[in-house]
Amino acid sequence: VFDGAEWRTYHMHNSELVDNEIYAIAVGGVGPPLPEWIDKPTGSLSGRIVNGEENVVNARVEACTEFIGMIFFGPTPCSDNPLHQETTTGEDGSFLFAELPVGRYSIAFQTPDGKWMYLTGSFGVGNKSVLVEPGKEIRMEVIDISKKE
């Protein structure tokens, strides 16, 4: 939003928006007053990646707030996303994003053979997003890359 002097970018973590992906906004007349700027506490997101019975160790894992497509233009699926973080899995295959701003995140990870995968929605279509809420720890299910489901 441009207020005449400066631009402000609103996200779920700094306003009452219900999603970070907004495709269109219609404003009638002078429009409503600008939303209040809110500093929400961060949340965390954790999970574990396995390949059958084996832990996936030292895998790169990314969380980003925008759709991850089959084709991406940076070096990683989330690198061109304005709100993203990266971590790696530990010896037990677990990962942790300790301080994520509030939002809906898509998760991408690099397999041991160097390919990138991401969590998909129903029937393998679209991204499955995970909602990170203020002050809450979200624990994902174990992600088994040996399964094709």
JSON list of C-alpha atoms in Angstrom, two decimals:
[
{"chain": "A", "resi": 1, "resn": "VAL", "atom": "CA", "xyz": [0.00, 0.00, 0.00]},
{"chain": "A", "resi": 2, "resn": "PHE", "atom": "CA", "xyz": [1.33, 3.42, -0.96]},
{"chain": "A", "resi": 3, "resn": "ASP", "atom": "CA", "xyz": [0.23, 6.10, 1.52]},
{"chain": "A", "resi": 4, "resn": "GLY", "atom": "CA", "xyz": [1.54, 9.00, -0.54]},
{"chain": "A", "resi": 5, "resn": "ALA", "atom": "CA", "xyz": [5.00, 8.94, 1.02]},
{"chain": "A", "resi": 6, "resn": "GLU", "atom": "CA", "xyz": [6.08, 5.33, 1.43]},
{"chain": "A", "resi": 7, "resn": "TRP", "atom": "CA", "xyz": [5.16, 1.74, 0.53]},
{"chain": "A", "resi": 8, "resn": "ARG", "atom": "CA", "xyz": [4.04, -0.74, 3.20]},
{"chain": "A", "resi": 9, "resn": "THR", "atom": "CA", "xyz": [3.76, -4.45, 2.50]},
{"chain": "A", "resi": 10, "resn": "TYR", "atom": "CA", "xyz": [1.13, -6.26, 4.52]},
{"chain": "A", "resi": 11, "resn": "HIS", "atom": "CA", "xyz": [1.44, -9.95, 5.34]},
{"chain": "A", "resi": 12, "resn": "MET", "atom": "CA", "xyz": [-0.26, -12.28, 7.80]},
{"chain": "A", "resi": 13, "resn": "HIS", "atom": "CA", "xyz": [2.50, -11.64, 10.35]},
{"chain": "A", "resi": 14, "resn": "ASN", "atom": "CA", "xyz": [1.97, -7.87, 10.48]},
{"chain": "A", "resi": 15, "resn": "SER", "atom": "CA", "xyz": [-1.79, -7.43, 9.89]},
{"chain": "A", "resi": 16, "resn": "GLU", "atom": "CA", "xyz": [-5.11, -9.24, 10.08]},
{"chain": "A", "resi": 17, "resn": "LEU", "atom": "CA", "xyz": [-4.84, -10.64, 6.54]},
{"chain": "A", "resi": 18, "resn": "VAL", "atom": "CA", "xyz": [-6.13, -14.21, 6.35]},
{"chain": "A", "resi": 19, "resn": "ASP", "atom": "CA", "xyz": [-3.59, -15.25, 3.70]},
{"chain": "A", "resi": 20, "resn": "ASN", "atom": "CA", "xyz": [-0.36, -13.93, 2.19]},
{"chain": "A", "resi": 21, "resn": "GLU", "atom": "CA", "xyz": [-1.45, -14.72, -1.36]},
{"chain": "A", "resi": 22, "resn": "ILE", "atom": "CA", "xyz": [-3.82, -11.97, -2.47]},
{"chain": "A", "resi": 23, "resn": "TYR", "atom": "CA", "xyz": [-4.66, -11.99, -6.16]},
{"chain": "A", "resi": 24, "resn": "ALA", "atom": "CA", "xyz": [-6.92, -8.96, -6.47]},
{"chain": "A", "resi": 25, "resn": "ILE", "atom": "CA", "xyz": [-8.21, -6.05, -4.42]},
{"chain": "A", "resi": 26, "resn": "ALA", "atom": "CA", "xyz": [-11.14, -3.83, -5.36]},
{"chain": "A", "resi": 27, "resn": "VAL", "atom": "CA", "xyz": [-11.45, -0.41, -3.74]},
{"chain": "A", "resi": 28, "resn": "GLY", "atom": "CA", "xyz": [-14.50, 1.79, -4.09]},
{"chain": "A", "resi": 29, "resn": "GLY", "atom": "CA", "xyz": [-14.33, 5.53, -3.56]},
{"chain": "A", "resi": 30, "resn": "VAL", "atom": "CA", "xyz": [-11.53, 6.60, -1.26]},
{"chain": "A", "resi": 31, "resn": "GLY", "atom": "CA", "xyz": [-11.38, 3.08, 0.16]},
{"chain": "A", "resi": 32, "resn": "PRO", "atom": "CA", "xyz": [-11.25, 1.92, 3.75]},
{"chain": "A", "resi": 33, "resn": "PRO", "atom": "CA", "xyz": [-8.68, 3.13, 6.27]},
{"chain": "A", "resi": 34, "resn": "LEU", "atom": "CA", "xyz": [-5.34, 1.34, 6.16]},
{"chain": "A", "resi": 35, "resn": "PRO", "atom": "CA", "xyz": [-5.13, -1.70, 8.43]},
{"chain": "A", "resi": 36, "resn": "GLU", "atom": "CA", "xyz": [-3.34, -1.45, 11.75]},
{"chain": "A", "resi": 37, "resn": "TRP", "atom": "CA", "xyz": [0.29, -2.57, 11.70]},
{"chain": "A", "resi": 38, "resn": "ILE", "atom": "CA", "xyz": [0.69, -5.47, 14.14]},
{"chain": "A", "resi": 39, "resn": "ASP", "atom": "CA", "xyz": [3.88, -7.15, 15.35]},
{"chain": "A", "resi": 40, "resn": "LYS", "atom": "CA", "xyz": [2.78, -10.73, 15.95]},
{"chain": "A", "resi": 41, "resn": "PRO", "atom": "CA", "xyz": [5.04, -13.19, 17.75]},
{"chain": "A", "resi": 42, "resn": "THR", "atom": "CA", "xyz": [6.67, -15.78, 15.52]},
{"chain": "A", "resi": 43, "resn": "GLY", "atom": "CA", "xyz": [5.80, -19.47, 15.56]},
{"chain": "A", "resi": 44, "resn": "SER", "atom": "CA", "xyz": [7.81, -22.57, 14.77]},
{"chain": "A", "resi": 45, "resn": "LEU", "atom": "CA", "xyz": [7.50, -25.48, 12.40]},
{"chain": "A", "resi": 46, "resn": "SER", "atom": "CA", "xyz": [9.14, -28.87, 12.78]},
{"chain": "A", "resi": 47, "resn": "GLY", "atom": "CA", "xyz": [9.05, -32.21, 11.02]},
{"chain": "A", "resi": 48, "resn": "ARG", "atom": "CA", "xyz": [11.05, -35.25, 10.05]},
{"chain": "A", "resi": 49, "resn": "ILE", "atom": "CA", "xyz": [12.03, -36.63, 6.64]},
{"chain": "A", "resi": 50, "resn": "VAL", "atom": "CA", "xyz": [12.69, -40.34, 6.10]},
{"chain": "A", "resi": 51, "resn": "ASN", "atom": "CA", "xyz": [13.26, -42.59, 3.13]},
{"chain": "A", "resi": 52, "resn": "GLY", "atom": "CA", "xyz": [11.51, -45.78, 4.22]},
{"chain": "A", "resi": 53, "resn": "GLU", "atom": "CA", "xyz": [13.30, -46.85, 7.40]},
{"chain": "A", "resi": 54, "resn": "GLU", "atom": "CA", "xyz": [16.28, -44.48, 6.94]},
{"chain": "A", "resi": 55, "resn": "ASN", "atom": "CA", "xyz": [16.53, -40.89, 8.14]},
{"chain": "A", "resi": 56, "resn": "VAL", "atom": "CA", "xyz": [17.25, -38.30, 5.45]},
{"chain": "A", "resi": 57, "resn": "VAL", "atom": "CA", "xyz": [20.29, -36.53, 6.92]},
{"chain": "A", "resi": 58, "resn": "ASN", "atom": "CA", "xyz": [21.64, -33.06, 5.97]},
{"chain": "A", "resi": 59, "resn": "ALA", "atom": "CA", "xyz": [18.82, -32.38, 3.50]},
{"chain": "A", "resi": 60, "resn": "ARG", "atom": "CA", "xyz": [18.05, -28.77, 2.67]},
{"chain": "A", "resi": 61, "resn": "VAL", "atom": "CA", "xyz": [14.51, -27.81, 3.68]},
{"chain": "A", "resi": 62, "resn": "GLU", "atom": "CA", "xyz": [12.78, -24.56, 2.73]},
{"chain": "A", "resi": 63, "resn": "ALA", "atom": "CA", "xyz": [9.59, -22.92, 3.93]},
{"chain": "A", "resi": 64, "resn": "CYS", "atom": "CA", "xyz": [8.04, -20.17, 1.79]},
{"chain": "A", "resi": 65, "resn": "THR", "atom": "CA", "xyz": [4.74, -18.32, 1.71]},
{"chain": "A", "resi": 66, "resn": "GLU", "atom": "CA", "xyz": [4.13, -18.36, -2.02]},
{"chain": "A", "resi": 67, "resn": "PHE", "atom": "CA", "xyz": [3.11, -21.17, -4.36]},
{"chain": "A", "resi": 68, "resn": "ILE", "atom": "CA", "xyz": [5.96, -23.48, -5.38]},
{"chain": "A", "resi": 69, "resn": "GLY", "atom": "CA", "xyz": [5.61, -24.43, -9.03]},
{"chain": "A", "resi": 70, "resn": "MET", "atom": "CA", "xyz": [7.10, -27.27, -11.02]},
{"chain": "A", "resi": 71, "resn": "ILE", "atom": "CA", "xyz": [9.47, -24.71, -12.55]},
{"chain": "A", "resi": 72, "resn": "PHE", "atom": "CA", "xyz": [11.27, -22.21, -10.35]},
{"chain": "A", "resi": 73, "resn": "PHE", "atom": "CA", "xyz": [13.59, -19.41, -11.39]},
{"chain": "A", "resi": 74, "resn": "GLY", "atom": "CA", "xyz": [16.12, -19.20, -8.56]},
{"chain": "A", "resi": 75, "resn": "PRO", "atom": "CA", "xyz": [18.66, -21.75, -7.40]},
{"chain": "A", "resi": 76, "resn": "THR", "atom": "CA", "xyz": [16.05, -23.31, -5.07]},
{"chain": "A", "resi": 77, "resn": "PRO", "atom": "CA", "xyz": [12.22, -23.48, -5.11]},
{"chain": "A", "resi": 78, "resn": "CYS", "atom": "CA", "xyz": [11.82, -20.73, -2.50]},
{"chain": "A", "resi": 79, "resn": "SER", "atom": "CA", "xyz": [14.84, -18.52, -3.23]},
{"chain": "A", "resi": 80, "resn": "ASP", "atom": "CA", "xyz": [12.83, -16.00, -5.27]},
{"chain": "A", "resi": 81, "resn": "ASN", "atom": "CA", "xyz": [10.13, -15.82, -2.59]},
{"chain": "A", "resi": 82, "resn": "PRO", "atom": "CA", "xyz": [10.15, -12.64, -0.46]},
{"chain": "A", "resi": 83, "resn": "LEU", "atom": "CA", "xyz": [9.25, -14.58, 2.72]},
{"chain": "A", "resi": 84, "resn": "HIS", "atom": "CA", "xyz": [11.25, -17.78, 3.06]},
{"chain": "A", "resi": 85, "resn": "GLN", "atom": "CA", "xyz": [13.65, -19.58, 5.37]},
{"chain": "A", "resi": 86, "resn": "GLU", "atom": "CA", "xyz": [15.99, -22.53, 4.93]},
{"chain": "A", "resi": 87, "resn": "THR", "atom": "CA", "xyz": [17.31, -25.17, 7.34]},
{"chain": "A", "resi": 88, "resn": "THR", "atom": "CA", "xyz": [18.79, -28.68, 7.13]},
{"chain": "A", "resi": 89, "resn": "THR", "atom": "CA", "xyz": [17.77, -32.00, 8.62]},
{"chain": "A", "resi": 90, "resn": "GLY", "atom": "CA", "xyz": [19.70, -33.48, 11.53]},
{"chain": "A", "resi": 91, "resn": "GLU", "atom": "CA", "xyz": [20.98, -37.01, 12.14]},
{"chain": "A", "resi": 92, "resn": "ASP", "atom": "CA", "xyz": [17.45, -38.19, 12.94]},
{"chain": "A", "resi": 93, "resn": "GLY", "atom": "CA", "xyz": [16.00, -36.58, 9.78]},
{"chain": "A", "resi": 94, "resn": "SER", "atom": "CA", "xyz": [14.31, -33.82, 11.78]},
{"chain": "A", "resi": 95, "resn": "PHE", "atom": "CA", "xyz": [14.15, -30.15, 10.86]},
{"chain": "A", "resi": 96, "resn": "LEU", "atom": "CA", "xyz": [13.09, -27.04, 12.73]},
{"chain": "A", "resi": 97, "resn": "PHE", "atom": "CA", "xyz": [12.20, -23.53, 11.67]},
{"chain": "A", "resi": 98, "resn": "ALA", "atom": "CA", "xyz": [12.43, -21.92, 15.10]},
{"chain": "A", "resi": 99, "resn": "GLU", "atom": "CA", "xyz": [11.15, -18.41, 14.34]},
{"chain": "A", "resi": 100, "resn": "LEU", "atom": "CA", "xyz": [8.81, -18.25, 11.38]},
{"chain": "A", "resi": 101, "resn": "PRO", "atom": "CA", "xyz": [6.61, -15.21, 10.89]},
{"chain": "A", "resi": 102, "resn": "VAL", "atom": "CA", "xyz": [2.89, -16.04, 11.00]},
{"chain": "A", "resi": 103, "resn": "GLY", "atom": "CA", "xyz": [1.67, -17.34, 7.66]},
{"chain": "A", "resi": 104, "resn": "ARG", "atom": "CA", "xyz": [0.80, -20.28, 5.44]},
{"chain": "A", "resi": 105, "resn": "TYR", "atom": "CA", "xyz": [3.95, -22.04, 4.27]},
{"chain": "A", "resi": 106, "resn": "SER", "atom": "CA", "xyz": [4.75, -24.46, 1.48]},
{"chain": "A", "resi": 107, "resn": "ILE", "atom": "CA", "xyz": [7.58, -26.86, 2.27]},
{"chain": "A", "resi": 108, "resn": "ALA", "atom": "CA", "xyz": [10.26, -27.92, -0.23]},
{"chain": "A", "resi": 109, "resn": "PHE", "atom": "CA", "xyz": [13.17, -30.24, 0.45]},
{"chain": "A", "resi": 110, "resn": "GLN", "atom": "CA", "xyz": [16.11, -31.62, -1.47]},
{"chain": "A", "resi": 111, "resn": "THR", "atom": "CA", "xyz": [16.36, -35.40, -1.74]},
{"chain": "A", "resi": 112, "resn": "PRO", "atom": "CA", "xyz": [19.68, -37.26, -1.36]},
{"chain": "A", "resi": 113, "resn": "ASP", "atom": "CA", "xyz": [19.97, -37.43, -5.18]},
{"chain": "A", "resi": 114, "resn": "GLY", "atom": "CA", "xyz": [19.76, -33.61, -5.41]},
{"chain": "A", "resi": 115, "resn": "LYS", "atom": "CA", "xyz": [16.20, -33.30, -6.69]},
{"chain": "A", "resi": 116, "resn": "TRP", "atom": "CA", "xyz": [13.72, -30.92, -5.08]},
{"chain": "A", "resi": 117, "resn": "MET", "atom": "CA", "xyz": [10.34, -32.17, -3.82]},
{"chain": "A", "resi": 118, "resn": "TYR", "atom": "CA", "xyz": [7.50, -30.31, -2.16]},
{"chain": "A", "resi": 119, "resn": "LEU", "atom": "CA", "xyz": [4.39, -31.25, -0.25]},
{"chain": "A", "resi": 120, "resn": "THR", "atom": "CA", "xyz": [1.35, -31.39, -2.50]},
{"chain": "A", "resi": 121, "resn": "GLY", "atom": "CA", "xyz": [-2.38, -31.14, -1.94]},
{"chain": "A", "resi": 122, "resn": "SER", "atom": "CA", "xyz": [-5.04, -33.67, -2.79]},
{"chain": "A", "resi": 123, "resn": "PHE", "atom": "CA", "xyz": [-4.25, -36.00, -5.69]},
{"chain": "A", "resi": 124, "resn": "GLY", "atom": "CA", "xyz": [-0.73, -34.54, -5.91]},
{"chain": "A", "resi": 125, "resn": "VAL", "atom": "CA", "xyz": [-2.04, -31.22, -7.24]},
{"chain": "A", "resi": 126, "resn": "GLY", "atom": "CA", "xyz": [-0.95, -27.82, -5.93]},
{"chain": "A", "resi": 127, "resn": "ASN", "atom": "CA", "xyz": [0.96, -27.06, -2.75]},
{"chain": "A", "resi": 128, "resn": "LYS", "atom": "CA", "xyz": [-0.08, -28.28, 0.65]},
{"chain": "A", "resi": 129, "resn": "SER", "atom": "CA", "xyz": [0.35, -25.33, 2.97]},
{"chain": "A", "resi": 130, "resn": "VAL", "atom": "CA", "xyz": [0.96, -25.41, 6.70]},
{"chain": "A", "resi": 131, "resn": "LEU", "atom": "CA", "xyz": [-0.41, -22.60, 8.88]},
{"chain": "A", "resi": 132, "resn": "VAL", "atom": "CA", "xyz": [2.10, -21.19, 11.39]},
{"chain": "A", "resi": 133, "resn": "GLU", "atom": "CA", "xyz": [0.32, -19.28, 14.14]},
{"chain": "A", "resi": 134, "resn": "PRO", "atom": "CA", "xyz": [1.69, -16.73, 16.63]},
{"chain": "A", "resi": 135, "resn": "GLY", "atom": "CA", "xyz": [3.59, -18.34, 19.51]},
{"chain": "A", "resi": 136, "resn": "LYS", "atom": "CA", "xyz": [2.66, -21.90, 18.49]},
{"chain": "A", "resi": 137, "resn": "GLU", "atom": "CA", "xyz": [4.85, -24.84, 17.52]},
{"chain": "A", "resi": 138, "resn": "ILE", "atom": "CA", "xyz": [3.47, -26.76, 14.55]},
{"chain": "A", "resi": 139, "resn": "ARG", "atom": "CA", "xyz": [4.71, -30.35, 14.28]},
{"chain": "A", "resi": 140, "resn": "MET", "atom": "CA", "xyz": [4.25, -31.92, 10.88]},
{"chain": "A", "resi": 141, "resn": "GLU", "atom": "CA", "xyz": [3.78, -35.60, 10.25]},
{"chain": "A", "resi": 142, "resn": "VAL", "atom": "CA", "xyz": [6.80, -37.65, 9.20]},
{"chain": "A", "resi": 143, "resn": "ILE", "atom": "CA", "xyz": [7.47, -37.12, 5.49]},
{"chain": "A", "resi": 144, "resn": "ASP", "atom": "CA", "xyz": [8.41, -40.43, 3.86]},
{"chain": "A", "resi": 145, "resn": "ILE", "atom": "CA", "xyz": [9.94, -39.78, 0.44]},
{"chain": "A", "resi": 146, "resn": "SER", "atom": "CA", "xyz": [9.85, -43.49, -0.45]},
{"chain": "A", "resi": 147, "resn": "LYS", "atom": "CA", "xyz": [6.06, -43.31, -0.77]},
{"chain": "A", "resi": 148, "resn": "LYS", "atom": "CA", "xyz": [4.59, -41.99, -4.00]},
{"chain": "A", "resi": 149, "resn": "GLU", "atom": "CA", "xyz": [1.34, -40.80, -2.36]}
]
